[in-house]
C-alpha cells in the first residue's frame, strides 16, 4: 500500500480542498486550530487511508505525496 503524506508548505489550505472532499474513506482531515477548517493545513489518518491515490491526483498544488 502507498504511504500518503501532505506537504503543508505546498498546500493552499483551502477549506474546500478537493483532495479531502473526494477521499473515499475520509482520511484527509484538517489540522487543529485556525480560523476555518484547513487554515493550518491537513494531515492523513493512516488508519483510514487505503492508498488509492485519488487525493494526489486531485491536488492541484502537488501537496499530496505518495510514497
mmCIF file of C-alpha atoms in Angstrom:
data_model
loop_
_atom_site.group_PDB
_atom_site.id
_atom_site.type_symbol
_atom_site.label_atom_id
_atom_site.label_comp_id
_atom_site.label_asym_id
_atom_site.label_seq_id
_atom_site.Cartn_x
_atom_site.Cartn_y
_atom_site.Cartn_z
ATOM 1 C CA UNK A 1 0.000 0.000 0.000
ATOM 2 C CA UNK A 2 1.161 3.537 -0.732
ATOM 3 C CA UNK A 3 2.187 5.898 2.025
ATOM 4 C CA UNK A 4 0.353 9.235 1.654
ATOM 5 C CA UNK A 5 1.657 12.486 3.146
ATOM 6 C CA UNK A 6 0.700 16.139 2.795
ATOM 7 C CA UNK A 7 3.333 18.832 2.394
ATOM 8 C CA UNK A 8 1.628 21.723 4.169
ATOM 9 C CA UNK A 9 4.232 24.136 2.774
ATOM 10 C CA UNK A 10 2.866 23.395 -0.704
ATOM 11 C CA UNK A 11 -0.792 23.189 0.403
ATOM 12 C CA UNK A 12 -3.050 26.153 -0.393
ATOM 13 C CA UNK A 13 -5.049 25.325 2.781
ATOM 14 C CA UNK A 14 -8.376 25.698 1.049
ATOM 15 C CA UNK A 15 -11.431 24.918 3.186
ATOM 16 C CA UNK A 16 -12.897 23.311 0.036
ATOM 17 C CA UNK A 17 -9.881 21.053 -0.564
ATOM 18 C CA UNK A 18 -10.796 18.704 -3.448
ATOM 19 C CA UNK A 19 -8.444 16.001 -2.166
ATOM 20 C CA UNK A 20 -10.233 15.996 1.164
ATOM 21 C CA UNK A 21 -13.712 16.115 -0.398
ATOM 22 C CA UNK A 22 -13.040 13.242 -2.790
ATOM 23 C CA UNK A 23 -11.154 10.917 -0.433
ATOM 24 C CA UNK A 24 -13.363 7.795 -0.373
ATOM 25 C CA UNK A 25 -12.521 6.990 3.253
ATOM 26 C CA UNK A 26 -12.361 10.491 4.761
ATOM 27 C CA UNK A 27 -8.679 10.013 5.609
ATOM 28 C CA UNK A 28 -7.695 13.647 4.990
ATOM 29 C CA UNK A 29 -8.540 15.827 7.955
ATOM 30 C CA UNK A 30 -7.716 19.433 8.860
ATOM 31 C CA UNK A 31 -5.091 20.155 11.490
ATOM 32 C CA UNK A 32 -6.466 21.683 14.668
ATOM 33 C CA UNK A 33 -6.787 25.435 15.139
ATOM 34 C CA UNK A 34 -7.058 28.254 12.676
ATOM 35 C CA UNK A 35 -9.916 30.474 11.646
ATOM 36 C CA UNK A 36 -11.508 27.827 9.391
ATOM 37 C CA UNK A 37 -11.059 24.087 8.778
ATOM 38 C CA UNK A 38 -7.784 23.632 6.935
ATOM 39 C CA UNK A 39 -6.304 27.017 7.856
ATOM 40 C CA UNK A 40 -3.378 25.224 9.492
ATOM 41 C CA UNK A 41 -3.165 22.584 6.761
ATOM 42 C CA UNK A 42 -4.221 18.959 6.537
ATOM 43 C CA UNK A 43 -2.996 15.541 7.590
ATOM 44 C CA UNK A 44 -3.728 11.945 6.639
ATOM 45 C CA UNK A 45 -5.190 9.491 9.149
ATOM 46 C CA UNK A 46 -3.131 6.389 8.332
ATOM 47 C CA UNK A 47 -5.710 4.005 9.765
ATOM 48 C CA UNK A 48 -8.329 5.282 7.284
ATOM 49 C CA UNK A 49 -6.119 5.659 4.213
ATOM 50 C CA UNK A 50 -6.244 2.842 1.633
ATOM 51 C CA UNK A 51 -3.508 4.339 -0.539
ATOM 52 C CA UNK A 52 -5.775 4.636 -3.597
ATOM 53 C CA UNK A 53 -4.102 7.884 -4.770
ATOM 54 C CA UNK A 54 -7.294 9.829 -5.517
ATOM 55 C CA UNK A 55 -6.091 12.634 -3.246
ATOM 56 C CA UNK A 56 -2.773 13.025 -5.081
ATOM 57 C CA UNK A 57 -4.492 13.160 -8.478
ATOM 58 C CA UNK A 58 -6.908 15.845 -7.238
ATOM 59 C CA UNK A 59 -4.344 18.116 -5.536
ATOM 60 C CA UNK A 60 -3.655 20.943 -7.989
ATOM 61 C CA UNK A 61 -0.698 22.227 -5.959
ATOM 62 C CA UNK A 62 1.050 18.861 -5.664
ATOM 63 C CA UNK A 63 0.957 18.962 -1.860
ATOM 64 C CA UNK A 64 -0.235 15.362 -1.539
ATOM 65 C CA UNK A 65 2.678 12.973 -1.939
ATOM 66 C CA UNK A 66 2.566 9.223 -2.481
ATOM 67 C CA UNK A 67 5.453 7.087 -1.356
#
